[in-house]
Short mmCIF file of C-alpha atoms and ligand atoms in Angstrom, two decimals:
data_model
loop_
_atom_site.label_atom_id
_atom_site.label_comp_id
_atom_site.label_asym_id
_atom_site.label_seq_id
_atom_site.Cartn_x
_atom_site.Cartn_y
_atom_site.Cartn_z
CA UNK C 176 0.00 0.00 0.00
CA UNK C 177 1.36 3.39 -0.94
CA UNK C 178 0.88 6.16 1.59
CA UNK C 179 0.92 9.90 1.18
CA UNK C 180 1.07 12.61 3.87
CA UNK C 181 -1.29 15.45 3.01
CA UNK C 182 -0.07 17.20 -0.13
CA UNK C 183 3.56 17.08 0.92
CA UNK C 184 4.41 14.04 -1.16
CA UNK C 185 3.09 13.90 -4.70
CA UNK C 186 2.82 10.48 -6.23
CA UNK C 187 0.14 9.58 -8.71
CA UNK C 188 0.24 5.91 -7.76
CA UNK C 189 -0.52 6.51 -4.07
CA UNK C 190 -3.77 5.03 -2.88
CA UNK C 191 -4.01 6.13 0.74
CA UNK C 192 -3.98 9.70 2.05
CA UNK C 193 -2.87 10.28 5.62
CA UNK C 194 -4.24 13.34 7.38
CA UNK C 195 -1.63 14.78 9.71
CA UNK C 196 -2.73 16.61 12.85
CA UNK C 197 -0.90 19.93 12.61
CA UNK C 198 -1.05 20.39 16.37
CA UNK C 199 1.50 17.66 17.01
CA UNK C 200 2.36 15.86 13.76
CA UNK C 201 0.43 12.72 14.72
CA UNK C 202 -1.79 10.80 12.30
CA UNK C 203 -5.37 12.11 12.45
CA UNK C 204 -6.74 9.49 10.08
CA UNK C 205 -6.48 7.94 6.65
CA UNK C 206 -8.71 7.78 3.60
CA UNK C 207 -8.50 5.92 0.34
CA UNK C 208 -7.55 8.01 -2.65
CA UNK C 209 -9.75 7.86 -5.73
CA UNK C 210 -7.78 7.27 -8.89
CA UNK C 211 -8.73 9.23 -12.01
CA UNK C 212 -9.50 5.81 -13.57
CA UNK C 213 -12.23 5.25 -10.94
CA UNK C 214 -13.86 8.56 -11.68
CA UNK C 215 -15.98 7.31 -14.59
CA UNK C 216 -17.69 4.84 -12.25
CA UNK C 217 -18.30 7.55 -9.63
CA UNK C 218 -19.89 9.88 -12.18
CA UNK C 219 -21.93 7.01 -13.61
CA UNK C 220 -23.20 6.13 -10.13
CA UNK C 221 -24.18 9.75 -9.58
CA UNK C 222 -26.17 9.85 -12.83
CA UNK C 223 -27.82 6.53 -12.02
CA UNK C 224 -28.85 7.88 -8.62
CA UNK C 225 -30.05 11.11 -10.17
CA UNK C 226 -32.14 9.31 -12.80
CA UNK C 227 -33.50 6.43 -10.76
CA UNK C 228 -33.88 7.68 -7.17
CA UNK C 229 -36.74 10.07 -7.84
CA UNK C 230 -34.80 12.82 -6.02
CA UNK C 231 -35.00 15.51 -8.73
CA UNK C 232 -38.76 15.09 -9.05
CA UNK C 233 -39.43 14.69 -5.34
CA UNK C 234 -41.62 17.56 -4.19
CA UNK C 235 -39.44 20.21 -2.58
CA UNK C 236 -41.15 19.98 0.81
CA UNK C 237 -40.26 16.28 0.85
CA UNK C 238 -36.63 17.03 0.01
CA UNK C 239 -36.79 19.47 2.91
CA UNK C 240 -37.66 16.64 5.32
CA UNK C 241 -34.55 14.75 4.27
CA UNK C 242 -32.33 17.83 4.63
CA UNK C 243 -33.68 18.30 8.15
CA UNK C 244 -32.74 14.71 8.94
CA UNK C 245 -29.20 15.34 7.70
CA UNK C 246 -29.09 18.35 10.03
CA UNK C 247 -30.33 16.13 12.88
CA UNK C 248 -27.61 13.58 12.08
CA UNK C 249 -24.95 16.28 12.16
CA UNK C 250 -26.33 17.64 15.43
CA UNK C 251 -26.30 14.20 17.02
CA UNK C 252 -22.59 13.88 16.23
CA UNK C 253 -21.58 17.47 16.77
CA UNK C 254 -18.89 16.80 19.33
CA UNK C 255 -17.20 13.95 17.49
CA UNK C 256 -17.28 15.92 14.22
CA UNK C 257 -15.75 18.95 15.93
CA UNK C 258 -13.02 16.78 17.46
CA UNK C 259 -12.34 15.19 14.08
CA UNK C 260 -12.10 18.55 12.36
CA UNK C 261 -9.75 19.78 15.07
CA UNK C 262 -7.44 16.81 14.46
CA UNK C 263 -7.81 17.11 10.67
CA UNK C 264 -6.86 20.78 10.33
CA UNK C 265 -5.85 22.10 13.76
CA UNK C 266 -8.56 24.68 14.33
CA UNK C 267 -9.36 25.46 17.97
CA UNK C 268 -12.10 23.19 19.28
CA UNK C 269 -14.48 26.09 19.92
CA UNK C 270 -14.17 27.19 16.29
CA UNK C 271 -14.70 23.62 15.12
CA UNK C 272 -17.90 23.38 17.14
CA UNK C 273 -19.01 26.62 15.53
CA UNK C 274 -18.29 25.16 12.08
CA UNK C 275 -20.44 22.10 12.79
CA UNK C 276 -23.22 24.41 14.04
CA UNK C 277 -22.89 26.35 10.82
CA UNK C 278 -23.21 23.15 8.76
CA UNK C 279 -26.32 22.13 10.73
CA UNK C 280 -27.82 25.58 10.22
CA UNK C 281 -27.09 25.42 6.50
CA UNK C 282 -28.98 22.14 6.04
CA UNK C 283 -31.92 23.50 8.06
CA UNK C 284 -31.89 26.76 6.12
CA UNK C 285 -32.00 25.02 2.73
CA UNK C 286 -34.79 22.80 4.00
CA UNK C 287 -36.62 26.07 4.64
CA UNK C 288 -35.69 27.40 1.20
CA UNK C 289 -37.09 24.21 -0.36
CA UNK C 290 -40.36 24.91 1.42
CA UNK C 291 -40.58 28.54 0.42
CA UNK C 292 -38.69 29.30 -2.78
CA UNK C 293 -40.93 30.54 -5.57
CA UNK C 294 -40.64 30.78 -9.31
CA UNK C 295 -42.35 33.29 -11.56
CA UNK C 296 -45.56 33.43 -13.49
CA UNK C 297 -44.39 35.95 -16.07
CA UNK C 298 -46.55 38.72 -17.60
CA UNK C 299 -48.60 37.32 -20.46
CA UNK C 300 -47.98 38.76 -23.92
CA UNK C 301 -50.27 36.41 -25.78
CA UNK C 302 -52.86 33.67 -25.46
CA UNK C 303 -50.85 31.46 -23.20
CA UNK C 304 -49.74 31.06 -19.60
CA UNK C 305 -45.98 31.49 -19.15
CA UNK C 306 -44.01 30.56 -16.07
CA UNK C 307 -40.58 29.43 -14.91
CA UNK C 308 -39.33 26.27 -13.24
CA UNK C 309 -36.05 25.49 -11.50
CA UNK C 310 -34.45 22.31 -12.84
CA UNK C 311 -31.36 20.63 -11.39
CA UNK C 312 -28.24 20.35 -13.52
CA UNK C 313 -27.87 16.62 -12.82
CA UNK C 314 -24.39 15.92 -11.46
CA UNK C 315 -22.60 18.76 -9.69
CA UNK C 316 -18.93 18.78 -8.60
CA UNK C 317 -18.22 20.51 -5.28
CA UNK C 318 -14.53 21.18 -4.55
CA UNK C 319 -13.69 22.50 -1.09
CA UNK C 320 -10.52 23.75 0.65
CA UNK C 321 -8.83 22.78 3.88
CA UNK C 322 -9.57 25.75 6.09
CA UNK C 323 -13.17 25.03 7.18
CA UNK C 324 -14.09 21.61 5.79
CA UNK C 325 -17.49 20.74 7.28
CA UNK C 326 -18.78 24.29 6.93
CA UNK C 327 -17.65 24.70 3.32
CA UNK C 328 -18.89 21.23 2.41
CA UNK C 329 -22.36 22.04 3.77
CA UNK C 330 -22.44 25.41 2.00
CA UNK C 331 -22.24 23.58 -1.32
CA UNK C 332 -23.85 20.20 -0.66
CA UNK C 333 -27.05 21.42 1.07
CA UNK C 334 -28.24 23.82 -1.67
CA UNK C 335 -27.06 21.52 -4.48
CA UNK C 336 -29.13 18.65 -3.02
CA UNK C 337 -32.00 21.01 -2.25
CA UNK C 338 -32.11 21.90 -5.94
CA UNK C 339 -32.42 18.20 -6.82
CA UNK C 340 -28.88 17.40 -7.99
CA UNK C 341 -26.50 14.55 -7.31
CA UNK C 342 -23.23 15.83 -5.81
CA UNK C 343 -19.64 14.63 -6.06
CA UNK C 344 -17.67 16.24 -3.25
CA UNK C 345 -13.90 16.57 -3.39
CA UNK C 346 -12.31 17.86 -0.17
CA UNK C 347 -8.70 18.98 0.09
CA UNK C 348 -6.22 16.19 0.67
CA UNK C 349 -4.95 18.28 3.60
CA UNK C 350 -8.30 17.87 5.39
CA UNK C 351 -9.92 14.74 3.95
CA UNK C 352 -11.69 13.35 7.03
CA UNK C 353 -14.92 15.34 7.33
CA UNK C 354 -16.43 14.88 3.87
CA UNK C 355 -16.85 11.08 4.21
CA UNK C 356 -18.56 11.67 7.57
CA UNK C 357 -21.02 14.07 5.97
CA UNK C 358 -21.77 11.55 3.21
CA UNK C 359 -22.22 8.77 5.78
CA UNK C 360 -24.61 10.90 7.87
CA UNK C 361 -26.60 11.87 4.77
CA UNK C 362 -26.93 8.23 3.74
CA UNK C 363 -28.02 7.24 7.25
CA UNK C 364 -30.60 10.06 7.12
CA UNK C 365 -32.14 8.40 4.06
CA UNK C 366 -30.51 10.18 1.13
CA UNK C 367 -30.62 7.73 -1.79
CA UNK C 368 -27.32 5.96 -2.37
CA UNK C 369 -25.05 7.62 -4.91
CA UNK C 370 -26.58 11.09 -4.59
CA UNK C 371 -23.69 12.28 -2.45
CA UNK C 372 -20.31 10.72 -3.14
CA UNK C 373 -16.85 11.77 -2.05
CA UNK C 374 -13.70 11.52 -4.13
CA UNK C 375 -10.32 11.93 -2.48
CA UNK C 376 -6.92 12.88 -3.81
CA UNK C 377 -4.74 15.69 -5.05
CA UNK C 378 -6.42 18.67 -6.67
CA UNK C 379 -4.28 18.71 -9.81
CA UNK C 380 -5.09 15.01 -10.37
CA UNK C 381 -8.55 13.97 -9.21
CA UNK C 382 -9.81 17.55 -8.84
CA UNK C 383 -8.93 18.55 -12.38
CA UNK C 384 -10.17 15.20 -13.75
CA UNK C 385 -13.51 15.89 -12.04
CA UNK C 386 -13.74 19.41 -13.45
CA UNK C 387 -12.98 18.12 -16.97
CA UNK C 388 -15.31 15.11 -16.77
CA UNK C 389 -18.03 15.29 -19.43
CA UNK C 390 -20.59 13.91 -16.96
CA UNK C 391 -20.20 16.88 -14.62
CA UNK C 392 -22.70 19.61 -15.51
CA UNK C 393 -21.88 22.28 -12.94
CA UNK C 394 -18.84 23.08 -10.77
CA UNK C 395 -18.77 24.80 -7.41
CA UNK C 396 -15.31 25.63 -6.09
CA UNK C 397 -13.85 27.37 -3.04
CA UNK C 398 -10.11 27.89 -2.82
CA UNK C 399 -7.25 29.93 -4.20
CA UNK C 400 -7.59 32.38 -7.08
CA UNK C 401 -5.00 30.63 -9.26
CA UNK C 402 -6.86 27.32 -8.99
CA UNK C 403 -10.17 29.11 -9.55
CA UNK C 404 -8.85 30.63 -12.76
CA UNK C 405 -7.68 27.23 -13.99
CA UNK C 406 -11.09 25.71 -13.22
CA UNK C 407 -12.84 28.67 -14.87
CA UNK C 408 -10.83 28.12 -18.04
CA UNK C 409 -11.89 24.47 -18.25
CA UNK C 410 -15.50 25.30 -17.41
CA UNK C 411 -15.50 28.00 -20.10
CA UNK C 412 -14.20 25.57 -22.67
CA UNK C 413 -16.80 22.99 -21.65
CA UNK C 414 -19.57 25.61 -21.34
CA UNK C 415 -20.62 24.46 -17.89
CA UNK C 416 -21.33 26.98 -15.15
CA UNK C 417 -18.70 27.42 -12.44
CA UNK C 418 -19.31 29.17 -9.12
CA UNK C 419 -15.94 30.33 -7.79
CA UNK C 420 -15.40 31.52 -4.22
CA UNK C 421 -11.78 32.64 -4.14
CA UNK C 422 -9.25 34.56 -2.12
CA UNK C 423 -9.24 38.03 -0.59
CA UNK C 424 -7.03 40.76 0.79
CA UNK C 425 -9.76 42.47 2.71
CA UNK C 426 -9.32 46.03 3.99
CA UNK C 427 -10.30 46.69 7.59
CA UNK C 428 -10.67 50.44 8.05
CA UNK C 429 -10.56 52.52 11.23
CA UNK C 430 -11.59 56.18 11.12
CA UNK C 431 -10.63 58.59 13.91
CA UNK C 432 -14.26 58.95 15.03
CA UNK C 433 -14.76 55.20 15.60
CA UNK C 434 -15.33 53.46 18.90
CA UNK C 435 -11.68 52.46 19.11
CA UNK C 436 -12.05 49.76 21.77
CA UNK C 437 -14.51 47.89 19.61
CA UNK C 438 -12.55 48.60 16.45
CA UNK C 439 -9.25 47.32 17.84
CA UNK C 440 -10.88 44.15 19.19
CA UNK C 441 -12.54 43.51 15.82
CA UNK C 442 -9.36 44.17 13.84
CA UNK C 443 -7.46 41.60 15.90
CA UNK C 444 -10.28 39.03 15.82
CA UNK C 445 -10.86 39.72 12.14
CA UNK C 446 -7.37 38.65 11.13
CA UNK C 447 -6.23 36.23 13.80
CA UNK C 448 -9.41 34.15 14.12
CA UNK C 449 -8.79 30.77 12.45
CA UNK C 450 -5.09 31.79 12.55
CA UNK C 451 -5.82 34.01 9.55
CA UNK C 452 -6.82 31.05 7.38
CA UNK C 453 -10.05 32.61 6.29
CA UNK C 454 -10.89 34.04 2.90
CA UNK C 455 -12.48 37.09 4.57
CA UNK C 456 -9.65 37.72 7.04
CA UNK C 457 -9.14 41.48 7.39
CA UNK C 458 -5.50 41.30 6.35
CA UNK C 459 -4.93 44.97 5.45
CA UNK C 460 -5.53 47.41 8.30
CA UNK C 461 -6.11 51.01 7.19
CA UNK C 462 -5.90 53.55 10.01
CA UNK C 463 -6.66 57.25 9.62
CA UNK C 464 -3.31 59.07 9.79
CA UNK C 465 -4.20 61.20 12.83
CA UNK C 466 -4.66 58.11 15.04
CA UNK C 467 -2.26 55.75 13.24
CA UNK C 468 0.44 55.39 15.94
CA UNK C 469 -2.06 55.10 18.78
CA UNK C 470 -4.32 52.50 17.14
CA UNK C 471 -1.43 50.48 15.76
CA UNK C 472 0.17 50.34 19.21
CA UNK C 473 -3.11 49.10 20.69
CA UNK C 474 -3.45 46.47 17.96
CA UNK C 475 0.07 45.24 18.65
CA UNK C 476 -0.51 45.05 22.42
CA UNK C 477 -3.71 43.08 21.90
CA UNK C 478 -2.09 40.80 19.31
CA UNK C 479 0.78 39.98 21.67
CA UNK C 480 -1.74 39.05 24.36
CA UNK C 481 -3.47 36.42 22.19
CA UNK C 482 -3.16 32.95 23.62
CA UNK C 483 -1.35 30.77 21.08
CA UNK C 484 -1.84 27.18 22.18
CA UNK C 485 -2.82 23.68 21.07
CA UNK C 486 -6.35 23.68 19.66
CA UNK C 487 -7.87 21.89 22.64
CA UNK C 488 -6.15 24.00 25.30
CA UNK C 489 -8.46 26.07 27.54
CA UNK C 490 -8.72 29.65 26.34
CA UNK C 491 -6.84 29.03 23.09
CA UNK C 492 -7.23 31.91 20.63
CA UNK C 493 -4.75 30.96 17.92
CA UNK C 494 -4.02 27.31 17.14
CA UNK C 495 -1.61 25.82 14.61
CA UNK C 496 -1.86 26.41 10.89
CA UNK C 497 -3.57 23.67 8.90
CA UNK C 498 -0.38 22.01 7.67
CA UNK C 499 3.37 22.26 7.99
CA UNK C 500 3.85 23.23 4.36
CA UNK C 501 1.30 26.01 4.76
CA UNK C 502 3.10 27.29 7.88
CA UNK C 503 6.31 27.43 5.84
CA UNK C 504 4.51 29.32 3.07
CA UNK C 505 3.25 31.90 5.58
CA UNK C 506 6.76 32.33 6.96
CA UNK C 507 8.14 32.90 3.45
CA UNK C 508 5.49 35.57 3.00
CA UNK C 509 6.67 37.36 6.16
CA UNK C 510 10.30 37.07 5.05
CA UNK C 511 9.38 38.69 1.79
CA UNK C 512 7.66 41.54 3.64
CA UNK C 513 10.89 42.02 5.58
CA UNK C 514 12.86 42.16 2.31
CA UNK C 515 10.38 44.71 0.95
CA UNK C 516 11.22 47.00 3.89
CA UNK C 517 8.40 46.02 6.24
CA UNK C 518 8.80 46.51 9.99
CA UNK C 519 7.77 43.43 11.97
CA UNK C 520 6.06 44.78 15.08
CA UNK C 521 5.31 41.37 16.58
CA UNK C 522 5.44 37.72 15.57
CA UNK C 523 7.36 36.84 12.42
CA UNK C 524 8.39 33.41 13.70
CA UNK C 525 7.14 30.16 15.16
CA UNK C 526 6.54 30.34 18.93
CA UNK C 527 9.21 28.91 21.20
CA UNK C 528 8.47 26.18 23.72
CA UNK C 529 8.11 22.43 24.02
CA UNK C 530 4.35 22.43 23.38
CA UNK C 531 4.93 24.01 19.97
CA UNK C 532 7.92 22.02 18.74
CA UNK C 533 5.97 19.25 17.02
CA UNK C 534 3.21 21.45 15.58
CA UNK C 535 2.71 23.90 12.69
CA UNK C 536 2.38 27.00 14.86
CA UNK C 537 3.07 30.57 13.83
CA UNK C 538 2.92 33.70 15.95
CA UNK C 539 0.35 36.37 15.10
CA UNK C 540 2.32 38.92 13.11
CA UNK C 541 1.80 42.65 12.55
CA UNK C 542 3.82 44.48 9.91
CA UNK C 543 3.90 48.11 8.81
CA UNK C 544 5.99 50.54 6.74
CA UNK C 545 5.10 48.78 3.50
CA UNK C 546 3.73 50.74 0.56
CA UNK C 547 0.31 49.67 -0.71
CA UNK C 548 1.98 48.39 -3.88
CA UNK C 549 4.29 45.99 -1.97
CA UNK C 550 3.65 42.39 -2.98
CA UNK C 551 2.83 41.52 0.60
CA UNK C 552 0.07 44.15 0.55
CA UNK C 553 -1.27 42.70 -2.67
CA UNK C 554 -1.13 38.94 -2.18
CA UNK C 555 -2.97 36.70 0.23
CA UNK C 556 -0.91 35.21 3.07
CA UNK C 557 -3.86 33.15 4.30
CA UNK C 558 -2.24 33.11 7.70
CA UNK C 559 -1.90 35.20 10.87
CA UNK C 560 -0.32 38.19 9.16
CA UNK C 561 -1.68 41.75 9.32
CA UNK C 562 -0.21 44.68 7.37
CA UNK C 563 -1.02 48.18 8.62
CA UNK C 564 -1.21 51.24 6.39
CA UNK C 565 -2.10 54.89 7.13
CA UNK C 566 -4.57 56.86 5.05
CA UNK C 567 -5.27 60.58 4.69
CA UNK C 568 -8.70 61.42 3.35
CA UNK C 569 -11.53 59.26 1.99
CA UNK C 570 -10.28 59.47 -1.58
CA UNK C 571 -6.84 58.27 -0.59
CA UNK C 572 -8.40 55.45 1.43
CA UNK C 573 -10.67 54.25 -1.35
CA UNK C 574 -7.85 54.29 -3.91
CA UNK C 575 -5.62 52.25 -1.60
CA UNK C 576 -8.32 49.88 -0.38
CA UNK C 577 -9.50 49.11 -3.92
CA UNK C 578 -5.93 48.81 -5.16
CA UNK C 579 -5.66 45.02 -5.22
CA UNK C 580 -6.96 42.36 -7.59
CA UNK C 581 -9.31 41.10 -4.86
CA UNK C 582 -12.75 42.25 -3.77
CA UNK C 583 -14.15 39.81 -1.24
CA UNK C 584 -14.96 41.77 1.92
CA UNK C 585 -14.16 44.87 3.97
CA UNK C 586 -14.81 46.39 7.37
CA UNK C 587 -15.45 50.06 8.23
CA UNK C 588 -15.29 51.52 11.73
CA UNK C 589 -16.76 55.01 12.09
CA UNK C 590 -19.58 56.67 14.01
CA UNK C 591 -20.37 58.79 10.96
CA UNK C 592 -23.28 57.01 9.31
CA UNK C 593 -23.10 58.97 6.06
CA UNK C 594 -19.40 58.29 5.70
CA UNK C 595 -19.98 54.56 6.25
CA UNK C 596 -22.57 54.66 3.49
CA UNK C 597 -20.29 56.57 1.06
CA UNK C 598 -17.23 54.43 1.72
CA UNK C 599 -19.21 51.19 1.80
CA UNK C 600 -20.67 51.96 -1.61
CA UNK C 601 -17.28 52.94 -3.06
CA UNK C 602 -15.38 49.86 -1.91
CA UNK C 603 -15.18 46.99 -4.37
CA UNK C 604 -16.21 44.10 -2.13
CA UNK C 605 -18.91 41.44 -2.02
CA UNK C 606 -19.50 41.90 1.73
CA UNK C 607 -19.22 45.18 3.64
CA UNK C 608 -19.26 45.15 7.43
CA UNK C 609 -19.96 48.45 9.16
CA UNK C 610 -19.01 48.61 12.84
CA UNK C 611 -18.80 44.82 12.92
CA UNK C 612 -16.65 42.25 11.13
CA UNK C 613 -16.68 38.72 9.71
CA UNK C 614 -20.37 38.08 10.14
CA UNK C 615 -21.32 35.59 7.48
CA UNK C 616 -24.64 33.86 7.80
CA UNK C 617 -26.28 31.25 5.66
CA UNK C 618 -29.26 33.50 4.85
CA UNK C 619 -27.18 36.30 3.28
CA UNK C 620 -25.49 36.03 -0.14
CA UNK C 621 -21.72 35.69 -0.10
CA UNK C 622 -19.16 36.02 -2.87
CA UNK C 623 -16.55 38.25 -4.40
CA UNK C 624 -16.01 41.16 -6.75
CA UNK C 625 -13.05 41.15 -9.18
CA UNK C 626 -10.61 38.24 -8.72
CA UNK C 627 -12.36 37.09 -5.54
CA UNK C 628 -14.80 35.03 -7.51
CA UNK C 629 -17.92 34.53 -9.54
CA UNK C 630 -21.41 33.82 -8.28
CA UNK C 631 -23.02 34.10 -4.86
CA UNK C 632 -23.36 31.28 -2.36
CA UNK C 633 -25.76 31.29 0.61
CA UNK C 634 -29.16 32.90 0.78
CA UNK C 635 -32.08 31.92 -1.41
CA UNK C 636 -29.93 32.50 -4.48
CA UNK C 637 -27.56 29.89 -3.09
CA UNK C 638 -30.14 27.32 -4.24
CA UNK C 639 -30.68 29.00 -7.62
CA UNK C 640 -26.92 28.68 -8.19
CA UNK C 641 -27.46 24.93 -8.50
CA UNK C 642 -30.51 25.12 -10.75
CA UNK C 643 -31.22 26.08 -14.31
CA UNK C 644 -34.29 28.06 -15.24
CA UNK C 645 -36.77 26.46 -17.60
CA UNK C 646 -39.49 28.65 -19.14
CA UNK C 647 -42.81 26.97 -19.97
CA UNK C 648 -45.68 28.25 -22.09
CA UNK C 649 -49.13 26.64 -21.86
CA UNK C 650 -51.27 27.55 -24.81
CA UNK C 651 -54.78 28.76 -23.90
CA UNK C 652 -56.10 29.58 -27.37
CA UNK C 653 -59.33 28.07 -28.68
CA UNK C 654 -58.43 28.65 -32.34
CA UNK C 655 -55.53 27.06 -34.27
CA UNK C 656 -52.31 28.95 -33.54
CA UNK C 657 -50.97 31.31 -36.14
CA UNK C 658 -47.30 30.91 -37.02
CA UNK C 659 -45.32 33.25 -34.74
CA UNK C 660 -43.65 36.20 -36.45
P1 LIG Z 814 -6.31 25.35 -3.73
O1 LIG Z 814 -7.11 26.35 -4.43
O2 LIG Z 814 -5.19 24.70 -4.48
O3 LIG Z 814 -7.22 24.17 -3.14
C1 LIG Z 814 -8.62 24.24 -2.94
C2 LIG Z 814 -9.26 22.93 -3.40
O4 LIG Z 814 -9.07 22.76 -4.80
C3 LIG Z 814 -8.65 21.68 -2.77
O5 LIG Z 814 -9.62 20.67 -2.63
C4 LIG Z 814 -7.63 21.27 -3.80
O6 LIG Z 814 -7.24 19.92 -3.68
C5 LIG Z 814 -8.40 21.54 -5.07
N1 LIG Z 814 -7.59 21.73 -6.25
C6 LIG Z 814 -6.30 22.13 -6.35
N2 LIG Z 814 -5.92 22.19 -7.65
C7 LIG Z 814 -6.99 21.83 -8.39
C8 LIG Z 814 -7.24 21.70 -9.79
N3 LIG Z 814 -6.30 21.96 -10.69
N4 LIG Z 814 -8.46 21.31 -10.20
C9 LIG Z 814 -9.44 21.06 -9.30
N5 LIG Z 814 -9.26 21.13 -7.96
C10 LIG Z 814 -8.06 21.54 -7.51
O7 LIG Z 814 -5.78 26.00 -2.44
P2 LIG Z 814 -4.44 25.69 -1.65
O8 LIG Z 814 -4.79 24.68 -0.67
O9 LIG Z 814 -3.26 25.35 -2.49
O10 LIG Z 814 -4.17 27.13 -1.06
C11 LIG Z 814 -3.56 28.11 -1.88
C12 LIG Z 814 -4.06 29.47 -1.51
O11 LIG Z 814 -5.44 29.56 -1.85
C13 LIG Z 814 -4.04 29.75 -0.02
O12 LIG Z 814 -2.80 30.14 0.44
C14 LIG Z 814 -5.06 30.84 0.02
O13 LIG Z 814 -4.47 32.02 -0.41
C15 LIG Z 814 -6.10 30.41 -0.97
N6 LIG Z 814 -7.23 29.68 -0.34
C16 LIG Z 814 -8.41 30.29 -0.27
C17 LIG Z 814 -9.48 29.68 0.35
C18 LIG Z 814 -10.81 30.33 0.45
O14 LIG Z 814 -11.57 30.02 1.36
N7 LIG Z 814 -11.18 31.20 -0.47
C19 LIG Z 814 -9.35 28.37 0.96
C20 LIG Z 814 -8.05 27.75 0.77
C21 LIG Z 814 -7.05 28.41 0.14
P3 LIG Z 814 -5.91 19.52 -2.85
O15 LIG Z 814 -5.84 20.40 -1.66
O16 LIG Z 814 -6.17 18.10 -2.52
O17 LIG Z 814 -4.76 19.72 -3.77
#
């Protein structure tokens, strides 16, 4: 048997993937890899399930019952799923519990959407009744990253099933353990066999084979922008829709008139939660010039006080990064900031101490004195790294804040309502948080402007993403129809 550790060893003949616990380097679990040769059978099974299970024609309120049962199954195993996710990708246990809650809420929400979503009876322009229907695509590929497995899996699987599709889920090989659990729970809840299958393996192998497979009719992807572009190219060539939720370099903005205690707390939580491994992490801090030194000093003090610890330690605030190779990538990013002239105000290294030696830990890092054009102000670190920049007036702020390829999210702290409105409208971002940060609920659309993605997940439109509109005309005329002109 050939064995592979996360994505650190690439070998196309490997058939077992070992998930390494980044807290201590131990083995969290193993899964069988799917070979590209097996993919045809997986896709065939999905189509068979789609065509023969009755799922796509099941009345939506009956699909809703099943989705509720999946939510019940997740709820019944919340603690073990949270523990598994903690071992799989190193997130603090409290965050992992929150992710399972989010997944449960997502299944319940899409059960509700099934019950309530409406289509249109369109204005008549002739002797007929015209209306729209939502039809599933058939087989949908859902490709998810390693940072929040169960939550991201649910964000795609629940609405795709709610719309009547069969789903093939491909998790990251760095966090492969949760997706099979979700599939097992769904099956136990009564989802017909084959409607939710999981394929495992490296993205460039099994992931790209899935994207290119002629039996896959729609692709939903969350991950890095470079991978998203590659998937978008293939989807464009194949003319299948692709929903892409990609990276960000989100500006978090503090004006001088803000409630600074709240702002500073949110800035620190907004970047260092999940050890910065969040697409909406507020990784660029913009502080109005008149309060720059004061606010930055407070951010640094608070950052230094964060409790970096193993993910199950009491009071842990920052756990390890999801993998050792990712920790090294984050460190290279910080080294590059140093070379670009950045001043490291705290962090910039792995923490010292026996409890950290075997894990993929990295200290929360704050950097300033970089120009907005520096590569490290433009590219995503996807780790616990915050760059601080001063701004003068609103125009200067908006030019700087919009000056990256990304447009996922932003935060604005100010007590001036009209300013929040102006700046919020001017910023190129899919989500704008005013006097709050990183709220992201299943009932509100989520997605990016510019290179942060295409399409909107969550909300009622999160179901429409997985459906195609069919227009129907029912003739009402008593007389033979004239040829349309
Ligand atoms: P990727 O975009 O490479 O991975 C995301 C998912 O896509 C994984 O399941 C991966 O599989 C799969 N994948 C990789 N290549 C392909 C491909 N050619 N075709 C189909 N699927 C593929 O992210 P990384 O893990 O490499 O992280 C790189 C950067 O992306 C991060 O540093 C961060 O900047 C960003 N990122 C953004 C996320 C977000 O939430 N928006 C989440 C994760 C990363 P596998 O892992 O098995 O190779």
